[in-house]
JSON list of C-alpha atoms in Angstrom, two decimals:
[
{"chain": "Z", "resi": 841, "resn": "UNK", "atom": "CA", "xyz": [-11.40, -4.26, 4.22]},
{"chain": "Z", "resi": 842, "resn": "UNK", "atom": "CA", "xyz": [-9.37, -2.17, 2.67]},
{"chain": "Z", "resi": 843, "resn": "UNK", "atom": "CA", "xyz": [-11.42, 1.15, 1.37]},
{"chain": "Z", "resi": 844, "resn": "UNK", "atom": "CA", "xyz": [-8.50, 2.76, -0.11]},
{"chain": "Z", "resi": 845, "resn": "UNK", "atom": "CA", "xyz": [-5.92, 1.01, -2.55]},
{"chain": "Z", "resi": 846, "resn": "UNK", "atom": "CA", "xyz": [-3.00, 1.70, -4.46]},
{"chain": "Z", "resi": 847, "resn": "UNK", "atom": "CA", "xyz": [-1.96, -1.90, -6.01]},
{"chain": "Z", "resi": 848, "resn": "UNK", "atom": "CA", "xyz": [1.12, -1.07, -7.29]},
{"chain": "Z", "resi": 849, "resn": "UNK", "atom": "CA", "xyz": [4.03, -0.77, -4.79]},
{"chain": "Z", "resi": 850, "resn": "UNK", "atom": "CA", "xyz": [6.53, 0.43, -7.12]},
{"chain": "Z", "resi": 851, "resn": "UNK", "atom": "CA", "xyz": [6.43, 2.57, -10.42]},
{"chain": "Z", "resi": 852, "resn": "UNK", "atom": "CA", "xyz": [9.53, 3.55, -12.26]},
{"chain": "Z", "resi": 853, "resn": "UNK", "atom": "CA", "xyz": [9.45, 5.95, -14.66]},
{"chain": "Z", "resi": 854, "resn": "UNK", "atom": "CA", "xyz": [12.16, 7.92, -17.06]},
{"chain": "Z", "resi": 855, "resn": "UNK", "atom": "CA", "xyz": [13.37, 11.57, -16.52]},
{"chain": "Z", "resi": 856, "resn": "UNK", "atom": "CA", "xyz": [11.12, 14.35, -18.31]},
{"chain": "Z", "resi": 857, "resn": "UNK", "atom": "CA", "xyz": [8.22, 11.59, -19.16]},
{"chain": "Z", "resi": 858, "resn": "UNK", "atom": "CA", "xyz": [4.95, 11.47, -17.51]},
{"chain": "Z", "resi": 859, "resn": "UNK", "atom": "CA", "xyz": [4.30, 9.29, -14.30]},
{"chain": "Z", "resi": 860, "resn": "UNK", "atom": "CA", "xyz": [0.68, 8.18, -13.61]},
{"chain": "Z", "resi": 861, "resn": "UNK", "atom": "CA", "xyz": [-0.28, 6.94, -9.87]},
{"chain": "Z", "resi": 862, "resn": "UNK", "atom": "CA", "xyz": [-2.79, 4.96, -9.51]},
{"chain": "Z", "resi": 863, "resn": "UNK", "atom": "CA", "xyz": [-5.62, 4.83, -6.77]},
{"chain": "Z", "resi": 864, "resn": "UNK", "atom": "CA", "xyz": [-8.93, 2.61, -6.24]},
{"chain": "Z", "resi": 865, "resn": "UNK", "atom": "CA", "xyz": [-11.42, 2.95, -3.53]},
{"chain": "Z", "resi": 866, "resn": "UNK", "atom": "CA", "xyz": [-15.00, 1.05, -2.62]},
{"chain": "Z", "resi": 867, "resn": "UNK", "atom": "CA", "xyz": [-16.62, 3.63, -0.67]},
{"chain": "Z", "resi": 868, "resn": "UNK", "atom": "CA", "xyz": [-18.76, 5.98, -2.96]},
{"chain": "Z", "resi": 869, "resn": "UNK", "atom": "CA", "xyz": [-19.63, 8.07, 0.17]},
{"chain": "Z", "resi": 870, "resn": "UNK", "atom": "CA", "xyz": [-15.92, 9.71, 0.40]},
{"chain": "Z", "resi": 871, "resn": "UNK", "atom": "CA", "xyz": [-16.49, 13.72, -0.01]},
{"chain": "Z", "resi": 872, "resn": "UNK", "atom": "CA", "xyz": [-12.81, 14.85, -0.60]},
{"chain": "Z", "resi": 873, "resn": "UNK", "atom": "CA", "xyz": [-9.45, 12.52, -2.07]},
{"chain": "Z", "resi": 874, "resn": "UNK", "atom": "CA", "xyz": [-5.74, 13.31, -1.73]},
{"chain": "Z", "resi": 875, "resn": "UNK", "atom": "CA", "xyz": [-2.69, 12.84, -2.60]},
{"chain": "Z", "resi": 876, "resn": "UNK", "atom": "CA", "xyz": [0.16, 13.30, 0.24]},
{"chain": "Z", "resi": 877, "resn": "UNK", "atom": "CA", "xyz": [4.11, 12.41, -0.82]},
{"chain": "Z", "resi": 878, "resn": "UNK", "atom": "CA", "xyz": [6.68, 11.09, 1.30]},
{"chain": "Z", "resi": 879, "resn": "UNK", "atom": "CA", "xyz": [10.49, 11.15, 1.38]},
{"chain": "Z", "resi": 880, "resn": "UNK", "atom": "CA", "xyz": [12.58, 8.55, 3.70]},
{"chain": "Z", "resi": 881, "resn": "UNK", "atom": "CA", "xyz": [12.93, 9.59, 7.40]},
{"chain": "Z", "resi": 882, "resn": "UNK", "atom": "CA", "xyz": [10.27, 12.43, 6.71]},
{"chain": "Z", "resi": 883, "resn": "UNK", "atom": "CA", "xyz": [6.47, 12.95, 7.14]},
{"chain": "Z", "resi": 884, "resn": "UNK", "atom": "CA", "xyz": [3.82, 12.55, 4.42]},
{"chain": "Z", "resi": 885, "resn": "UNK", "atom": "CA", "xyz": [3.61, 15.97, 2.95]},
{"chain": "Z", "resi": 886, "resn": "UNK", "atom": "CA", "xyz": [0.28, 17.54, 1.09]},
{"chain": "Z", "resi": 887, "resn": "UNK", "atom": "CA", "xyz": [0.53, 17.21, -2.83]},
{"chain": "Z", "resi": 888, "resn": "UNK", "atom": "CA", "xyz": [-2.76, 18.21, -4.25]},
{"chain": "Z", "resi": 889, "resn": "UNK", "atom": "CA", "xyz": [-6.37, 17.60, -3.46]},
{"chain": "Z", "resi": 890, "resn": "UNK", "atom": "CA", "xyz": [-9.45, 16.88, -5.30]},
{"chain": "Z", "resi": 891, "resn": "UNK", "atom": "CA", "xyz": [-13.57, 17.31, -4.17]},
{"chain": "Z", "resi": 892, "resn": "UNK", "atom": "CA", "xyz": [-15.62, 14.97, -5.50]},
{"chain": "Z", "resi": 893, "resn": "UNK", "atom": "CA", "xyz": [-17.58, 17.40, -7.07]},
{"chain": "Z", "resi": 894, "resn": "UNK", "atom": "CA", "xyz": [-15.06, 17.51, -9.85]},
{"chain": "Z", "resi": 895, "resn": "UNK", "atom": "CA", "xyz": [-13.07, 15.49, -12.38]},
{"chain": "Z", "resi": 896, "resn": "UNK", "atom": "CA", "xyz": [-9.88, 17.66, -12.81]},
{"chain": "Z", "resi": 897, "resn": "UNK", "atom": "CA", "xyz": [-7.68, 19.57, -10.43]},
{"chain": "Z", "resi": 898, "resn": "UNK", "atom": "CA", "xyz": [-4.06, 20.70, -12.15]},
{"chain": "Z", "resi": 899, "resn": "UNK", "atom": "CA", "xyz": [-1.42, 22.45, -9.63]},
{"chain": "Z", "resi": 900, "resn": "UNK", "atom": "CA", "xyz": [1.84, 23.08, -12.23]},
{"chain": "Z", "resi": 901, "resn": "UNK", "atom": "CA", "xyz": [3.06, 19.63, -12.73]},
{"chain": "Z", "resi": 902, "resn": "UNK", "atom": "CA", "xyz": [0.81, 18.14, -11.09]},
{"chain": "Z", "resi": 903, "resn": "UNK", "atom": "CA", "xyz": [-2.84, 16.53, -12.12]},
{"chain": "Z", "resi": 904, "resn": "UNK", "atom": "CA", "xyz": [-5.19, 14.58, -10.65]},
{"chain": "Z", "resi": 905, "resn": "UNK", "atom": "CA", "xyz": [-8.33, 13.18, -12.42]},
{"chain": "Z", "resi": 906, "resn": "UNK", "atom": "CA", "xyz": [-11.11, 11.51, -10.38]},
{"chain": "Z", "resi": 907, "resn": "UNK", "atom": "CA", "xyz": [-13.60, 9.07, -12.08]},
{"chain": "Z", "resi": 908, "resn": "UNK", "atom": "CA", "xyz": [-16.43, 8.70, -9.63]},
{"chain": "Z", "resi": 909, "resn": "UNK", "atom": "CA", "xyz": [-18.15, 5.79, -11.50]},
{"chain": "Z", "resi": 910, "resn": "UNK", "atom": "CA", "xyz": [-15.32, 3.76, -11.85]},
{"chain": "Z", "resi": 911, "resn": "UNK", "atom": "CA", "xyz": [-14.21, 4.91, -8.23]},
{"chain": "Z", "resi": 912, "resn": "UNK", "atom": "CA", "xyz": [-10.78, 5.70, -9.34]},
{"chain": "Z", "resi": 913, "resn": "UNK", "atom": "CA", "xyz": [-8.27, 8.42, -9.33]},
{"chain": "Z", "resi": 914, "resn": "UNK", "atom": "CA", "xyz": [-5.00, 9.24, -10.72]},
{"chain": "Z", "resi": 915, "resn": "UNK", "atom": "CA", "xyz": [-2.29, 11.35, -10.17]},
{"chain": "Z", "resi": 916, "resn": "UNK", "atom": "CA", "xyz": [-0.21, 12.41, -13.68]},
{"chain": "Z", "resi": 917, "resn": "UNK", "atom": "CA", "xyz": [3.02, 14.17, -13.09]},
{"chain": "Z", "resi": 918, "resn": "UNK", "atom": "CA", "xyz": [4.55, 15.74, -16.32]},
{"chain": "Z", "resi": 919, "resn": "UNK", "atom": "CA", "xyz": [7.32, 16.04, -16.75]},
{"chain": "Z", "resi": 920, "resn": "UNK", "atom": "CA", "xyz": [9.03, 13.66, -14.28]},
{"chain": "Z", "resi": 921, "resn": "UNK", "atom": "CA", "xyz": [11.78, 14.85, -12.50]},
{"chain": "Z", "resi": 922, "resn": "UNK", "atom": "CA", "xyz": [14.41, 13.57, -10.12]},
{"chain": "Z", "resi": 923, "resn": "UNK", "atom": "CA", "xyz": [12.79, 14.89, -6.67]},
{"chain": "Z", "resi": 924, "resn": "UNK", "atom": "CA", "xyz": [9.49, 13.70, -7.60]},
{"chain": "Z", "resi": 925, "resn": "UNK", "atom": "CA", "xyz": [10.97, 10.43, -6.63]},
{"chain": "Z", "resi": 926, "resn": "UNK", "atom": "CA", "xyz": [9.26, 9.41, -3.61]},
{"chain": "Z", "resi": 927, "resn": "UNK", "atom": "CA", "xyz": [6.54, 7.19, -1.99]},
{"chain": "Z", "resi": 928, "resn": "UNK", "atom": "CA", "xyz": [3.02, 8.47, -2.81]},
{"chain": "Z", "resi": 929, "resn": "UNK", "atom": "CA", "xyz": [-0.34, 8.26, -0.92]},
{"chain": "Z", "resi": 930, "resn": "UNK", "atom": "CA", "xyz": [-3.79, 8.21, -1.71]},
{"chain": "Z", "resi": 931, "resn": "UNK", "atom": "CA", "xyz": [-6.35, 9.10, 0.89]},
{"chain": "Z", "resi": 932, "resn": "UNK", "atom": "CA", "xyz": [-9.54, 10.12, 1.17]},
{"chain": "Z", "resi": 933, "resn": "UNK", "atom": "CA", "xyz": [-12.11, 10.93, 3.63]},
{"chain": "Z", "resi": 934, "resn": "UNK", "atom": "CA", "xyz": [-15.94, 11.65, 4.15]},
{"chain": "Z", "resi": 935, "resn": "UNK", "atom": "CA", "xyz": [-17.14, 15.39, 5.89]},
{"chain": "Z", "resi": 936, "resn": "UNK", "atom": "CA", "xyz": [-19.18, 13.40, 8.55]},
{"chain": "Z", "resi": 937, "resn": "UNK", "atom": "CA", "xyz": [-16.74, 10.94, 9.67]},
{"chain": "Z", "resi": 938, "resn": "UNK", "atom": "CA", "xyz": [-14.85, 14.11, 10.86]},
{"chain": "Z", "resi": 939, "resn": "UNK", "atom": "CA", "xyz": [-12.32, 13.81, 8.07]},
{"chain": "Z", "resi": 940, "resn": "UNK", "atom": "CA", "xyz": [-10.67, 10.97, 9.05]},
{"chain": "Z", "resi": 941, "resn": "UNK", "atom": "CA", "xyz": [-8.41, 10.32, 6.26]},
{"chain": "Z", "resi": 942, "resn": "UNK", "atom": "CA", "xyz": [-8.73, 7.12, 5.05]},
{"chain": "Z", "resi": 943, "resn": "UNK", "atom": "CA", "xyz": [-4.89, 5.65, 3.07]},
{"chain": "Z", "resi": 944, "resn": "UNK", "atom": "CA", "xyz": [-3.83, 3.79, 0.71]},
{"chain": "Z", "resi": 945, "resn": "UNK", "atom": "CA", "xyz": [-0.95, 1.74, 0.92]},
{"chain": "Z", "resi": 946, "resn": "UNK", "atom": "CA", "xyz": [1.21, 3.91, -1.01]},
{"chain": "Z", "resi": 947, "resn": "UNK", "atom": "CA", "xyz": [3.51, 3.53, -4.39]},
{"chain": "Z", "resi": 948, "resn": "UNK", "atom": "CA", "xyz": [7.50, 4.21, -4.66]},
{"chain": "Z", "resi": 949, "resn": "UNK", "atom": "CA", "xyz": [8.01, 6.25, -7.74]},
{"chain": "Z", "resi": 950, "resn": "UNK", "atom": "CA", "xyz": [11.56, 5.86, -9.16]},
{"chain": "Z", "resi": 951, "resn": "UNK", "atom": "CA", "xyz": [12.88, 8.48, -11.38]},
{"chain": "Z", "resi": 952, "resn": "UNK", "atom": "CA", "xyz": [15.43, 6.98, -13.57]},
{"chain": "Z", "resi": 953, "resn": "UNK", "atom": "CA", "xyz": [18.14, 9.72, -14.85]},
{"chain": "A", "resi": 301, "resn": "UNK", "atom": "CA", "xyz": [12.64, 25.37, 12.51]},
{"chain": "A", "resi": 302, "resn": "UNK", "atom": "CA", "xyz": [9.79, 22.27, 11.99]},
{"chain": "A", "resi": 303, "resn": "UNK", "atom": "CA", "xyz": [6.15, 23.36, 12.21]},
{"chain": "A", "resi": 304, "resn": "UNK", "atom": "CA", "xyz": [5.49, 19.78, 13.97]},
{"chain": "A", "resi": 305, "resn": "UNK", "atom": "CA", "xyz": [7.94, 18.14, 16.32]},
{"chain": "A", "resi": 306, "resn": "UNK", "atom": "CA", "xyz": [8.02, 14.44, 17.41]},
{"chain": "A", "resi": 307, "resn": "UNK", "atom": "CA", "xyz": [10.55, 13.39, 20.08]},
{"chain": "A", "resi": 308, "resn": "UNK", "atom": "CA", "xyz": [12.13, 10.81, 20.28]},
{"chain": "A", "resi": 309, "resn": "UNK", "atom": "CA", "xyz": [13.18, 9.97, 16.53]},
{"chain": "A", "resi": 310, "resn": "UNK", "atom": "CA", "xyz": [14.12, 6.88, 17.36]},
{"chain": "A", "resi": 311, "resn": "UNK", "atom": "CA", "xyz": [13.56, 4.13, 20.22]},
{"chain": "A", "resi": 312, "resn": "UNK", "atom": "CA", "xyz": [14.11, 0.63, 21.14]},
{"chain": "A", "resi": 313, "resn": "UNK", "atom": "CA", "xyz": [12.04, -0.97, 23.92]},
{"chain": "A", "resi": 314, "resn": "UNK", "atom": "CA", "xyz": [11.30, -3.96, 25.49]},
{"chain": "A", "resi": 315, "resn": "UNK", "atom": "CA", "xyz": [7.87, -5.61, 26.10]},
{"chain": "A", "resi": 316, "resn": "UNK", "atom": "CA", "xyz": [5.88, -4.59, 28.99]},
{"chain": "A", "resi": 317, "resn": "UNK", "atom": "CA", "xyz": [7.54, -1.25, 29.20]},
{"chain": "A", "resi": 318, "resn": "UNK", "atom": "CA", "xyz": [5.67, 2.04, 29.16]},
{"chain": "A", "resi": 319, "resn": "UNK", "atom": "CA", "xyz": [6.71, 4.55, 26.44]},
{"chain": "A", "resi": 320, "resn": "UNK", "atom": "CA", "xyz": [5.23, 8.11, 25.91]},
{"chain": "A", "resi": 321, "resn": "UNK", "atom": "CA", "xyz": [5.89, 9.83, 21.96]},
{"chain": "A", "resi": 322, "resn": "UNK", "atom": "CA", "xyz": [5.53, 13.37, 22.28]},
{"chain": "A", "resi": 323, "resn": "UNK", "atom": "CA", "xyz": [4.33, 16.08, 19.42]},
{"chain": "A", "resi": 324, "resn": "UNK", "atom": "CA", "xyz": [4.38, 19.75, 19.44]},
{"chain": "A", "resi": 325, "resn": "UNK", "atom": "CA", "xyz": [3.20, 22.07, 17.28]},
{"chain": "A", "resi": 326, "resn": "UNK", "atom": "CA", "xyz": [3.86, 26.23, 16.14]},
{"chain": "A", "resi": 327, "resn": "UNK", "atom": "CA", "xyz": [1.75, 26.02, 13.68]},
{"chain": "A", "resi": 328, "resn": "UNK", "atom": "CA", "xyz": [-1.36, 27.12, 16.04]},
{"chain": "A", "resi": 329, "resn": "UNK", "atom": "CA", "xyz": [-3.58, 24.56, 14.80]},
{"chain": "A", "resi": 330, "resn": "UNK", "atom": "CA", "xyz": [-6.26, 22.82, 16.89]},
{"chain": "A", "resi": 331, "resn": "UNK", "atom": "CA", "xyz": [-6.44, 19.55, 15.46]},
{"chain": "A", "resi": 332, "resn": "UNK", "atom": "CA", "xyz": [-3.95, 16.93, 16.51]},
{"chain": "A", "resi": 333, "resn": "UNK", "atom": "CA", "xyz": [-3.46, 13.16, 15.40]},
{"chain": "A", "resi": 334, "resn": "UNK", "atom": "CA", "xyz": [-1.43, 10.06, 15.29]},
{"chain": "A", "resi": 335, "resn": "UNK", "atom": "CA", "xyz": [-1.05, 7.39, 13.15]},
{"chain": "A", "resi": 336, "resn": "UNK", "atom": "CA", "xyz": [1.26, 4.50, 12.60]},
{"chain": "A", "resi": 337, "resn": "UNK", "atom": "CA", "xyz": [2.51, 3.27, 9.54]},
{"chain": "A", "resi": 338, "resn": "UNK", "atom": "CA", "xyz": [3.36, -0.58, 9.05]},
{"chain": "A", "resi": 339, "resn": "UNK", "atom": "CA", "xyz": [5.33, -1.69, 5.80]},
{"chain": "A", "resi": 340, "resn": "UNK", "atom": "CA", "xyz": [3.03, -2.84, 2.76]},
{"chain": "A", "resi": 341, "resn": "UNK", "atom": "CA", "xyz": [-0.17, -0.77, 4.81]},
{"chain": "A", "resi": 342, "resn": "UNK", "atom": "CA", "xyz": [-1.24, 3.35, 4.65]},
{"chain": "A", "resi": 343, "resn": "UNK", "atom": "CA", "xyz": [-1.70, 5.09, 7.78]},
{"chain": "A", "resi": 344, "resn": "UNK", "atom": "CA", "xyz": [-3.92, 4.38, 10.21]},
{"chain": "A", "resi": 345, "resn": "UNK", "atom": "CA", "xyz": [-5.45, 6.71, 12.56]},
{"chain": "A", "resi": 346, "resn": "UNK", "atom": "CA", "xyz": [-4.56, 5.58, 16.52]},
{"chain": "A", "resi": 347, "resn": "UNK", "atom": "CA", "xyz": [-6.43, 8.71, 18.43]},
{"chain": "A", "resi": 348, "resn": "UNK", "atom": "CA", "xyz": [-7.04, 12.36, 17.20]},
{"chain": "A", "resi": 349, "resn": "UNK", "atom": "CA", "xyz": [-8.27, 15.54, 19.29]},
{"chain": "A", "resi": 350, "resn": "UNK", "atom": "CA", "xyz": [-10.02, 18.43, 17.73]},
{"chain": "A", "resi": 351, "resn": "UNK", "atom": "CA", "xyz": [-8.75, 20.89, 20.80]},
{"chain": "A", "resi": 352, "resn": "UNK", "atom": "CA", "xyz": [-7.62, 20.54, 24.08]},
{"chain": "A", "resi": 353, "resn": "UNK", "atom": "CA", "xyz": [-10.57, 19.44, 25.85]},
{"chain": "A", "resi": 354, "resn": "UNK", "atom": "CA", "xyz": [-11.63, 16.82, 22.75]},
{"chain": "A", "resi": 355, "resn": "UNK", "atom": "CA", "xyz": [-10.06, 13.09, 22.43]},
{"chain": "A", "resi": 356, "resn": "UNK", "atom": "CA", "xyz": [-11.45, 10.97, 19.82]},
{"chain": "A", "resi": 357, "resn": "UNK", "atom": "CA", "xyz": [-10.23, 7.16, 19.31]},
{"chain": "A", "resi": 358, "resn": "UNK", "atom": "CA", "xyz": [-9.14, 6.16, 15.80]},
{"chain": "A", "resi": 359, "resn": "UNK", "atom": "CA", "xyz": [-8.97, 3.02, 13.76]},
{"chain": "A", "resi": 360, "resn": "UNK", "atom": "CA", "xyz": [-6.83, 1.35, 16.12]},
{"chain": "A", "resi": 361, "resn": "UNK", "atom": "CA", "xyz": [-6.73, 2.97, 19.43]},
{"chain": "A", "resi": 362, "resn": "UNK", "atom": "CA", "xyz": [-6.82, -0.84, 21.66]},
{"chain": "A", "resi": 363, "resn": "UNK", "atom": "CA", "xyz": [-3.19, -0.41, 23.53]},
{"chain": "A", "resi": 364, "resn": "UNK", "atom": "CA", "xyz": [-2.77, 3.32, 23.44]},
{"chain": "A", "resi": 365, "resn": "UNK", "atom": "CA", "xyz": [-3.95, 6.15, 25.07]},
{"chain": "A", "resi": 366, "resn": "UNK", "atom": "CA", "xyz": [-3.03, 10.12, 24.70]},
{"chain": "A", "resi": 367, "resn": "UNK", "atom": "CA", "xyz": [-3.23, 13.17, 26.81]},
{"chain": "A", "resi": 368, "resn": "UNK", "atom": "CA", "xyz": [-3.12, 16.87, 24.98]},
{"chain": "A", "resi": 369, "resn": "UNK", "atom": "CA", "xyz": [-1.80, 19.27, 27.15]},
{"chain": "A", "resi": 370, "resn": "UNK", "atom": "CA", "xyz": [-2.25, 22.09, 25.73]},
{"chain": "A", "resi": 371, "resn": "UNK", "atom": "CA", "xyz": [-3.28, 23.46, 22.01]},
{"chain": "A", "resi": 372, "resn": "UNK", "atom": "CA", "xyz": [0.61, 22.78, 20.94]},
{"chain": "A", "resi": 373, "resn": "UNK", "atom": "CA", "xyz": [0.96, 19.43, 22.41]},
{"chain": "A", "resi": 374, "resn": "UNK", "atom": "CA", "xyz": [-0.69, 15.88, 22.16]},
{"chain": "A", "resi": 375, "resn": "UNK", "atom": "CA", "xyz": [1.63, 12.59, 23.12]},
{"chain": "A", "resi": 376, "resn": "UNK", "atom": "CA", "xyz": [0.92, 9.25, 22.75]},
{"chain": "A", "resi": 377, "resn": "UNK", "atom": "CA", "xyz": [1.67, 6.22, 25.32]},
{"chain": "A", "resi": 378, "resn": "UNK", "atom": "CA", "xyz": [1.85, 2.52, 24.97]},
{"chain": "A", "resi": 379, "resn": "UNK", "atom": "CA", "xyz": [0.78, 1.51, 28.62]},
{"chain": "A", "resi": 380, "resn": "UNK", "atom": "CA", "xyz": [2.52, -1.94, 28.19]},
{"chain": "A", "resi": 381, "resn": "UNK", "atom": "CA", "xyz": [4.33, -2.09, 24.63]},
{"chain": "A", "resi": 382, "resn": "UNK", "atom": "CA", "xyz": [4.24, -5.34, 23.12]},
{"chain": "A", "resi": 383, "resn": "UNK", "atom": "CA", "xyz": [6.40, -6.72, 19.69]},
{"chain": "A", "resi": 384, "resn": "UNK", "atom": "CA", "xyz": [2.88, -6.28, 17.10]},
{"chain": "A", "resi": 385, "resn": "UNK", "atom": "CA", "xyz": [3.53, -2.19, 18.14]},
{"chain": "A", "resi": 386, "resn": "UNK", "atom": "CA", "xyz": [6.99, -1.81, 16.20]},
{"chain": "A", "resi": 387, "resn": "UNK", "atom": "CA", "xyz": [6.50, 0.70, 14.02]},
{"chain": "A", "resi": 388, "resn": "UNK", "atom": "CA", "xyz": [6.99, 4.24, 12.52]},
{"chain": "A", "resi": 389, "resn": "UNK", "atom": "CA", "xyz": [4.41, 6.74, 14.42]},
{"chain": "A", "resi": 390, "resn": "UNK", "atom": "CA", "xyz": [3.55, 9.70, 12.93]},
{"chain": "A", "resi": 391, "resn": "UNK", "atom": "CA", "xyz": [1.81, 12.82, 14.36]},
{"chain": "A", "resi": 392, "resn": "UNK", "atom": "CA", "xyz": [-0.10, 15.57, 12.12]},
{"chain": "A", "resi": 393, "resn": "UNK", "atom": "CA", "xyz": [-2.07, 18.97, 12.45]},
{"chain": "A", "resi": 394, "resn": "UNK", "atom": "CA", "xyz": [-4.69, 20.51, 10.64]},
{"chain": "A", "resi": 395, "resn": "UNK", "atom": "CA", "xyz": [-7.00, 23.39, 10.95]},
{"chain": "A", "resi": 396, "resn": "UNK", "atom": "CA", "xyz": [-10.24, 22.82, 9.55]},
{"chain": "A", "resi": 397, "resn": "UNK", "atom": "CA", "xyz": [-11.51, 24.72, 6.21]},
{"chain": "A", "resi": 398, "resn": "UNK", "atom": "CA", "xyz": [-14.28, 24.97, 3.87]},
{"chain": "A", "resi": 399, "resn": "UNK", "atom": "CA", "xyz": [-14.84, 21.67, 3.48]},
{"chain": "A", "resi": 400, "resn": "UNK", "atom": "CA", "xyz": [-10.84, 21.07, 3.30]},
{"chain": "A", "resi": 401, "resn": "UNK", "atom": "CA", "xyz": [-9.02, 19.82, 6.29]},
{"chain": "A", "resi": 402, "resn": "UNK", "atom": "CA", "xyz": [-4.83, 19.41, 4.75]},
{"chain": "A", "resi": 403, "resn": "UNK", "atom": "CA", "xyz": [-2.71, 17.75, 7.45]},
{"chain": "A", "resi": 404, "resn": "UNK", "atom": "CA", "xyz": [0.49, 18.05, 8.05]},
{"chain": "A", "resi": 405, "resn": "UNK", "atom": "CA", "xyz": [2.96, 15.80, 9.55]},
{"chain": "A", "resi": 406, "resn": "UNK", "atom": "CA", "xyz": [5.90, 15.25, 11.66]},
{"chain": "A", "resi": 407, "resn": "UNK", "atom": "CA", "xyz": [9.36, 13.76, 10.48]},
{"chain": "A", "resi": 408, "resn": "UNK", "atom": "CA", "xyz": [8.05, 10.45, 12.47]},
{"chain": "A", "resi": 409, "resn": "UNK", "atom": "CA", "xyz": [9.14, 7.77, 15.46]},
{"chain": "A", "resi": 410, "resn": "UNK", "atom": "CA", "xyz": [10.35, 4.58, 14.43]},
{"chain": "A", "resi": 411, "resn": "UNK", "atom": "CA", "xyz": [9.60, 2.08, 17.42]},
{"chain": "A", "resi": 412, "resn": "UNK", "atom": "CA", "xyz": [10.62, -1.30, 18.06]},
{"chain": "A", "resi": 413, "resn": "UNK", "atom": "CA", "xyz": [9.82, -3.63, 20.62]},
{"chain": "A", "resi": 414, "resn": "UNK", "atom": "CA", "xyz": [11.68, -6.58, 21.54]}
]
């Protein structure tokens, strides 16, 4: 079962316009969600985070909104730019499960020039 | 230099054989972890260890086991690897915060097993 899902492998998107990544999840219990990016032949690396005691956190570029009662969050990047082209990952994870993050599946963003 | 270190990059195996991934870190964290990653799936958490003398199993620890040798180092083993184990392994650090804990991974293993 999965808790944490991204349903849409791929997103492609044009240069300068905004990209929004999508993320779903079923357990209402999750304290803390993030969003980790990934080039090829590297590690995941930390994007941005958001508690679940709020509905907005912005880092330049980057946004992510969290809608508890529809158990979804999304990641807006504005504008799109060439190296934001990259596999992204939703996770989340609950305080007393020892944070064990908990991933999605990912999604490919393709910046077209 | 890399904050977290995964040798080897690469390897190619056969079944039955015993293979040990190895992480270090100089980041001086105490948490250690590894996942694998299997195309169309997230990560999922084999074993993690919150210091030396702490070993937790994961999601899917059946067929691996770990030893962390010291606060820098944590390496995996597959006792007896077997085909369903190809992969791409990754290890990660964190040091707990206020209610944050922000990992942060290795460049990764890509295994196969024939």
């Amino acid at each position: 079962d999965q808790q944490v899902k991204q349903n849409s492998p791929s997103l492609s998107v044009q240069e300068g316009r905004i990209s929004i990544l999508n993320c779903d999840y079923t357990n209402s219990m999750f304290d803390y969600f993030l969003w980790y990016k990934k080039y090829p032949a590297e590690g995941p690396t930390f994007l941005i985070s958001i508690s679940s005691i709020k509905d907005k956190n912005e880092d330049g570029r980057f946004t992510v909104f969290l809608n508890k009662s529809a158990k979804h969050l999304s990641l807006h990047i504005v504008p799109s730019q060439p190296g934001d082209s990259a596999v992204y990952f939703c996770a989340a994870y609950r305080m007393d499960s020892n944070y064990q993050l908990i991933w999605g599946a990912g999604t490919k963003l393709i910046i077209k020039p | 230099d890399a904050d977290v270190t995964q040798t080897p990059r690469n390897r190619i195996t056969k079944t039955g054989k015993r293979i040990m991934l190895e992480c270090s870190q100089t980041k001086g964290h105490d948490r250690m972890y590894w996942y694998r990653q299997d195309p169309g799936l997230g990560l999922r958490l084999i074993y993690y260890s919150f210091d030396v003398k702490d070993i937790n199993k994961g999601e899917i620890s059946d067929g691996y086991s770990v030893s962390r040798q010291a606060q820098a180092k944590f390496s995996l083993s597959l006792e007896s690897a077997i085909p369903n184990q190809t992969a791409l392994y990754f290890c990660a650090t964190s040091v707990a915060g206020l209610n944050t804990d922000t990992q942060y991974f290795g460049p990764g293993t890509r295994l196969t097993v024939l």
